[in-house]
mmCIF file of C-alpha atoms in Angstrom:
data_model
loop_
_atom_site.group_PDB
_atom_site.id
_atom_site.type_symbol
_atom_site.label_atom_id
_atom_site.label_comp_id
_atom_site.label_asym_id
_atom_site.label_seq_id
_atom_site.Cartn_x
_atom_site.Cartn_y
_atom_site.Cartn_z
ATOM 1 C CA ALA A 1 -25.187 17.065 -5.715
ATOM 2 C CA GLN A 2 -27.974 13.052 -5.773
ATOM 3 C CA SER A 3 -27.507 11.304 -1.925
ATOM 4 C CA VAL A 4 -28.870 8.305 -1.808
ATOM 5 C CA THR A 5 -30.551 6.384 2.040
ATOM 6 C CA GLN A 6 -31.057 3.190 3.309
ATOM 7 C CA PRO A 7 -33.008 3.646 6.472
ATOM 8 C CA ASP A 8 -31.787 -0.197 7.005
ATOM 9 C CA ILE A 9 -28.762 -1.365 8.035
ATOM 10 C CA HIS A 10 -28.806 -5.186 9.620
ATOM 11 C CA ILE A 11 -32.095 -7.416 8.231
ATOM 12 C CA THR A 12 -32.536 -10.277 9.475
ATOM 13 C CA VAL A 13 -34.817 -12.479 8.409
ATOM 14 C CA SER A 14 -35.948 -16.761 8.174
ATOM 15 C CA GLU A 15 -35.048 -18.877 5.336
ATOM 16 C CA GLY A 16 -38.264 -19.308 2.719
ATOM 17 C CA ALA A 17 -39.528 -14.924 3.753
ATOM 18 C CA SER A 18 -40.304 -12.412 2.032
ATOM 19 C CA LEU A 19 -37.341 -9.385 1.935
ATOM 20 C CA GLU A 20 -37.966 -6.011 0.648
ATOM 21 C CA LEU A 21 -34.694 -3.434 1.359
ATOM 22 C CA ARG A 22 -35.529 -0.440 1.604
ATOM 23 C CA CYS A 23 -33.323 2.374 -0.582
ATOM 24 C CA ASN A 24 -34.516 5.932 -0.944
ATOM 25 C CA TYR A 25 -32.838 8.484 -3.274
ATOM 26 C CA SER A 26 -32.725 12.250 -3.380
ATOM 27 C CA TYR A 27 -32.298 14.147 -7.510
ATOM 28 C CA GLY A 28 -33.966 16.333 -9.282
ATOM 29 C CA ALA A 29 -34.394 14.956 -12.272
ATOM 30 C CA THR A 30 -34.365 10.766 -13.579
ATOM 31 C CA PRO A 31 -32.290 8.760 -12.102
ATOM 32 C CA TYR A 32 -30.645 5.731 -12.956
ATOM 33 C CA LEU A 33 -30.489 3.714 -10.195
ATOM 34 C CA PHE A 34 -28.857 0.372 -9.299
ATOM 35 C CA TRP A 35 -28.989 -2.789 -6.887
ATOM 36 C CA TYR A 36 -25.511 -4.632 -5.573
ATOM 37 C CA VAL A 37 -24.560 -7.352 -3.539
ATOM 38 C CA GLN A 38 -21.904 -8.147 -2.398
ATOM 39 C CA SER A 39 -20.625 -11.472 -0.365
ATOM 40 C CA PRO A 40 -18.388 -11.266 2.418
ATOM 41 C CA GLY A 41 -14.439 -10.363 1.223
ATOM 42 C CA GLN A 42 -16.398 -10.011 -2.428
ATOM 43 C CA GLY A 43 -16.418 -7.344 -4.347
ATOM 44 C CA LEU A 44 -19.428 -6.388 -5.625
ATOM 45 C CA GLN A 45 -21.914 -6.877 -8.112
ATOM 46 C CA LEU A 46 -24.653 -5.706 -9.610
ATOM 47 C CA LEU A 47 -28.176 -7.238 -8.979
ATOM 48 C CA LEU A 48 -30.432 -5.283 -11.746
ATOM 49 C CA LYS A 49 -30.380 -1.567 -12.493
ATOM 50 C CA TYR A 50 -33.472 0.771 -14.070
ATOM 51 C CA PHE A 51 -32.672 3.987 -16.024
ATOM 52 C CA SER A 52 -36.514 4.229 -17.837
ATOM 53 C CA GLY A 53 -40.092 2.307 -19.194
ATOM 54 C CA ASP A 54 -41.201 0.022 -16.611
ATOM 55 C CA THR A 55 -40.387 0.723 -13.443
ATOM 56 C CA LEU A 56 -40.513 -2.908 -11.511
ATOM 57 C CA VAL A 57 -37.365 -4.336 -13.572
ATOM 58 C CA GLN A 58 -36.085 -7.991 -12.692
ATOM 59 C CA GLY A 59 -32.237 -8.818 -12.087
ATOM 60 C CA ILE A 60 -29.929 -12.369 -11.145
ATOM 61 C CA LYS A 61 -30.698 -14.601 -8.327
ATOM 62 C CA GLY A 62 -34.540 -13.874 -8.717
ATOM 63 C CA PHE A 63 -34.488 -10.065 -7.314
ATOM 64 C CA GLU A 64 -36.579 -7.277 -8.686
ATOM 65 C CA ALA A 65 -36.467 -3.442 -7.374
ATOM 66 C CA GLU A 66 -39.452 -0.719 -8.276
ATOM 67 C CA PHE A 67 -39.178 2.594 -8.464
ATOM 68 C CA LYS A 68 -41.668 4.939 -7.674
ATOM 69 C CA ARG A 69 -41.250 8.709 -9.023
ATOM 70 C CA SER A 70 -43.428 9.575 -5.812
ATOM 71 C CA GLN A 71 -41.444 8.467 -2.871
ATOM 72 C CA SER A 72 -37.919 8.909 -4.393
ATOM 73 C CA SER A 73 -37.233 4.908 -3.643
ATOM 74 C CA PHE A 74 -36.468 2.227 -5.732
ATOM 75 C CA ASN A 75 -36.343 -0.925 -3.146
ATOM 76 C CA LEU A 76 -35.143 -4.152 -3.652
ATOM 77 C CA ARG A 77 -37.951 -6.865 -3.423
ATOM 78 C CA LYS A 78 -37.964 -11.519 -2.746
ATOM 79 C CA PRO A 79 -40.529 -13.622 -2.320
ATOM 80 C CA SER A 80 -38.403 -16.026 -0.931
ATOM 81 C CA VAL A 81 -34.716 -15.599 0.829
ATOM 82 C CA HIS A 82 -32.333 -17.914 -0.037
ATOM 83 C CA TRP A 83 -29.703 -18.843 2.528
ATOM 84 C CA SER A 84 -27.301 -17.608 0.281
ATOM 85 C CA ASP A 85 -28.825 -15.038 -0.179
ATOM 86 C CA ALA A 86 -26.722 -13.234 3.229
ATOM 87 C CA ALA A 87 -24.455 -10.439 2.298
ATOM 88 C CA GLU A 88 -24.518 -6.969 2.046
ATOM 89 C CA TYR A 89 -26.550 -4.884 -0.504
ATOM 90 C CA PHE A 90 -25.961 -0.927 -1.740
ATOM 91 C CA CYS A 91 -27.988 1.115 -2.953
ATOM 92 C CA ALA A 92 -26.544 3.481 -6.036
ATOM 93 C CA VAL A 93 -27.369 6.431 -8.101
ATOM 94 C CA GLY A 94 -25.836 8.012 -11.155
ATOM 95 C CA VAL A 95 -26.546 10.772 -12.807
ATOM 96 C CA ALA A 96 -27.753 10.723 -16.348
ATOM 97 C CA GLY A 97 -25.080 12.990 -19.637
ATOM 98 C CA GLY A 98 -21.840 12.781 -19.983
ATOM 99 C CA THR A 99 -20.526 14.837 -18.123
ATOM 100 C CA SER A 100 -21.069 12.707 -15.267
ATOM 101 C CA TYR A 101 -17.824 10.114 -15.944
ATOM 102 C CA GLY A 102 -20.974 7.634 -14.879
ATOM 103 C CA LYS A 103 -20.365 8.725 -11.650
ATOM 104 C CA LEU A 104 -22.014 6.631 -9.048
ATOM 105 C CA THR A 105 -23.014 7.865 -5.279
ATOM 106 C CA PHE A 106 -24.333 4.404 -3.530
ATOM 107 C CA GLY A 107 -25.821 3.893 0.357
ATOM 108 C CA GLN A 108 -24.767 2.694 3.495
ATOM 109 C CA GLY A 109 -25.411 -1.073 2.845
ATOM 110 C CA THR A 110 -27.753 -3.512 4.313
ATOM 111 C CA ILE A 111 -26.543 -6.376 5.678
ATOM 112 C CA LEU A 112 -28.878 -9.753 4.819
ATOM 113 C CA THR A 113 -28.537 -12.400 8.030
ATOM 114 C CA VAL A 114 -30.792 -14.904 7.178
ATOM 115 C CA HIS A 115 -31.974 -17.724 9.369
ATOM 116 C CA PRO A 116 -32.404 -21.544 8.778
ATOM 117 C CA ASP X 1 -17.095 -11.020 -15.478
ATOM 118 C CA ALA X 2 -16.059 -7.251 -15.984
ATOM 119 C CA GLY X 3 -11.600 -8.824 -16.210
ATOM 120 C CA ILE X 4 -10.500 -6.412 -13.642
ATOM 121 C CA THR X 5 -7.579 -6.936 -11.385
ATOM 122 C CA GLN X 6 -6.295 -5.541 -9.197
ATOM 123 C CA SER X 7 -3.042 -5.799 -6.886
ATOM 124 C CA PRO X 8 -1.546 -6.363 -4.133
ATOM 125 C CA ARG X 9 -4.922 -8.222 -2.637
ATOM 126 C CA HIS X 10 -3.371 -7.604 0.381
ATOM 127 C CA LYS X 11 -1.323 -4.868 1.946
ATOM 128 C CA VAL X 12 0.297 -4.277 4.673
ATOM 129 C CA THR X 13 2.699 -1.624 5.859
ATOM 130 C CA GLU X 14 3.670 1.340 7.982
ATOM 131 C CA THR X 15 2.308 4.661 8.733
ATOM 132 C CA GLY X 16 4.262 7.287 6.858
ATOM 133 C CA THR X 17 5.421 5.441 3.501
ATOM 134 C CA PRO X 18 4.035 5.966 0.527
ATOM 135 C CA VAL X 19 2.367 2.745 -1.311
ATOM 136 C CA THR X 20 0.894 2.132 -5.215
ATOM 137 C CA LEU X 21 -2.113 0.477 -5.501
ATOM 138 C CA ARG X 22 -3.036 -1.227 -9.239
ATOM 139 C CA CYS X 23 -6.273 -1.831 -11.062
ATOM 140 C CA HIS X 24 -6.038 -3.917 -14.551
ATOM 141 C CA GLN X 25 -8.585 -3.900 -17.132
ATOM 142 C CA THR X 26 -8.651 -5.388 -20.402
ATOM 143 C CA GLU X 27 -11.816 -4.141 -22.025
ATOM 144 C CA ASN X 28 -10.525 -1.069 -23.086
ATOM 145 C CA HIS X 29 -13.330 0.680 -21.078
ATOM 146 C CA ARG X 30 -12.502 5.251 -21.639
ATOM 147 C CA TYR X 31 -13.873 5.543 -17.750
ATOM 148 C CA MET X 32 -12.452 3.769 -14.193
ATOM 149 C CA TYR X 33 -12.613 5.207 -10.663
ATOM 150 C CA TRP X 34 -11.329 4.175 -7.563
ATOM 151 C CA TYR X 35 -13.510 3.620 -4.424
ATOM 152 C CA ARG X 36 -12.426 3.144 -0.547
ATOM 153 C CA GLN X 37 -15.223 0.722 1.540
ATOM 154 C CA ASP X 38 -15.510 1.534 5.358
ATOM 155 C CA PRO X 39 -18.093 -0.295 7.460
ATOM 156 C CA GLY X 40 -21.262 2.287 8.234
ATOM 157 C CA HIS X 41 -20.450 4.121 5.015
ATOM 158 C CA GLY X 42 -20.822 2.611 2.484
ATOM 159 C CA LEU X 43 -18.110 2.833 -0.967
ATOM 160 C CA ARG X 44 -17.131 6.861 -1.833
ATOM 161 C CA LEU X 45 -15.230 7.288 -4.235
ATOM 162 C CA ILE X 46 -11.987 8.472 -4.342
ATOM 163 C CA HIS X 47 -10.510 8.978 -7.910
ATOM 164 C CA TYR X 48 -12.093 8.322 -11.264
ATOM 165 C CA SER X 49 -10.307 8.705 -14.859
ATOM 166 C CA TYR X 50 -12.240 9.446 -18.277
ATOM 167 C CA GLY X 51 -9.498 8.477 -20.718
ATOM 168 C CA VAL X 52 -5.511 8.580 -20.720
ATOM 169 C CA LYS X 53 -4.052 11.375 -18.514
ATOM 170 C CA ASP X 54 -7.624 12.672 -18.078
ATOM 171 C CA THR X 55 -8.172 11.462 -13.882
ATOM 172 C CA ASP X 56 -9.650 13.965 -11.643
ATOM 173 C CA LYS X 57 -11.197 14.016 -7.118
ATOM 174 C CA GLY X 58 -13.275 12.146 -5.744
ATOM 175 C CA GLU X 59 -15.098 13.614 -2.630
ATOM 176 C CA VAL X 60 -12.407 11.998 -0.735
ATOM 177 C CA SER X 61 -9.650 12.766 -1.960
ATOM 178 C CA ASP X 62 -6.508 13.433 0.243
ATOM 179 C CA GLY X 63 -3.985 11.554 0.789
ATOM 180 C CA TYR X 64 -4.823 10.243 -2.553
ATOM 181 C CA SER X 65 -3.181 10.708 -6.062
ATOM 182 C CA VAL X 66 -3.924 8.744 -8.917
ATOM 183 C CA SER X 67 -2.398 8.222 -12.694
ATOM 184 C CA ARG X 68 -3.484 6.598 -15.861
ATOM 185 C CA SER X 69 -0.953 6.261 -18.967
ATOM 186 C CA LYS X 70 -1.829 3.857 -20.373
ATOM 187 C CA THR X 71 -6.770 2.932 -21.139
ATOM 188 C CA GLU X 72 -5.744 -0.456 -19.041
ATOM 189 C CA ASP X 73 -4.235 0.458 -15.988
ATOM 190 C CA PHE X 74 -5.185 2.800 -13.459
ATOM 191 C CA LEU X 75 -2.814 2.964 -10.041
ATOM 192 C CA LEU X 76 -3.636 4.557 -6.948
ATOM 193 C CA THR X 77 -1.072 5.961 -4.902
ATOM 194 C CA LEU X 78 -1.059 6.803 -1.365
ATOM 195 C CA GLU X 79 1.729 9.152 -0.675
ATOM 196 C CA SER X 80 2.503 9.319 3.185
ATOM 197 C CA ALA X 81 0.128 6.134 4.370
ATOM 198 C CA THR X 82 -1.869 6.631 8.002
ATOM 199 C CA SER X 83 -3.774 4.687 9.838
ATOM 200 C CA SER X 84 -7.011 6.053 8.524
ATOM 201 C CA GLN X 85 -6.578 4.924 5.330
ATOM 202 C CA THR X 86 -6.673 0.607 6.570
ATOM 203 C CA SER X 87 -9.158 -0.123 4.081
ATOM 204 C CA VAL X 88 -10.574 -2.093 1.647
ATOM 205 C CA TYR X 89 -9.570 -0.389 -1.852
ATOM 206 C CA PHE X 90 -12.149 -0.906 -4.844
ATOM 207 C CA CYS X 91 -11.305 -0.451 -8.179
ATOM 208 C CA ALA X 92 -14.475 0.260 -11.306
ATOM 209 C CA ILE X 93 -15.008 0.029 -14.471
ATOM 210 C CA SER X 94 -18.401 1.523 -15.925
ATOM 211 C CA ALA X 95 -19.488 -0.358 -19.060
ATOM 212 C CA GLY X 96 -23.131 1.032 -21.200
ATOM 213 C CA THR X 97 -24.560 2.719 -23.151
ATOM 214 C CA PRO X 98 -22.681 6.517 -22.878
ATOM 215 C CA TYR X 99 -25.885 7.791 -20.864
ATOM 216 C CA THR X 100 -26.465 5.103 -18.578
ATOM 217 C CA TYR X 101 -23.872 4.065 -16.177
ATOM 218 C CA GLU X 102 -23.026 0.435 -15.030
ATOM 219 C CA GLN X 103 -20.402 -0.570 -12.719
ATOM 220 C CA TYR X 104 -18.239 -3.374 -12.331
ATOM 221 C CA PHE X 105 -15.784 -3.913 -10.361
ATOM 222 C CA GLY X 106 -12.864 -5.519 -9.510
ATOM 223 C CA PRO X 107 -11.737 -8.056 -6.446
ATOM 224 C CA GLY X 108 -10.388 -5.352 -3.746
ATOM 225 C CA THR X 109 -7.144 -4.705 -2.776
ATOM 226 C CA ARG X 110 -7.710 -5.431 2.227
ATOM 227 C CA LEU X 111 -5.074 -2.271 2.976
ATOM 228 C CA THR X 112 -3.791 -2.124 7.096
ATOM 229 C CA VAL X 113 -1.237 0.769 7.901
ATOM 230 C CA THR X 114 0.812 0.228 10.815
#
């Protein structure tokens, strides 16, 4: 079965600083990978996704993520963080194929705090 | 916006009472999911559905049942609520191509069991 680890429970950065949130997955084949963001009291919003092809994917709100098969990682990055980026971020992995029924496995989440 | 609504949005109930949460979608998606979100655990899958009357268990299904009698509605029932079921519950649908799934979430239901 697949699994996802987000090693950092809580990260604090200053506004304008760069950001990298880590995600490591465990799965035998090529996974489908996602990053979601959740603002306080809200549902989850899809930031970006990786299915195949270019390993550097661009998402909404200026985020990008890079798939590194050799490291089983899918880290999320942003060059300059804005105060509005403060939220909780979730990495998720999906399994290919019709019998997976589209199920995703989520990491535990990383809470991002942004200092002015 | 994937056209997903959840009701109620907030509920307080007593231990031992049955509770039903409703998820409604307007875009005819085949796959639907119920998750619970608890601090430190991320989202955990309770049950999912791959069609009308077709449902299966997720990783934390004990104490929960589901029903899907029509495409647009997916109901989650706590048969006899316990304090450990205090949580935020999210419904999701799966969109995308047949073999590359991305999920879209409803706004959530905050359930408190006293």
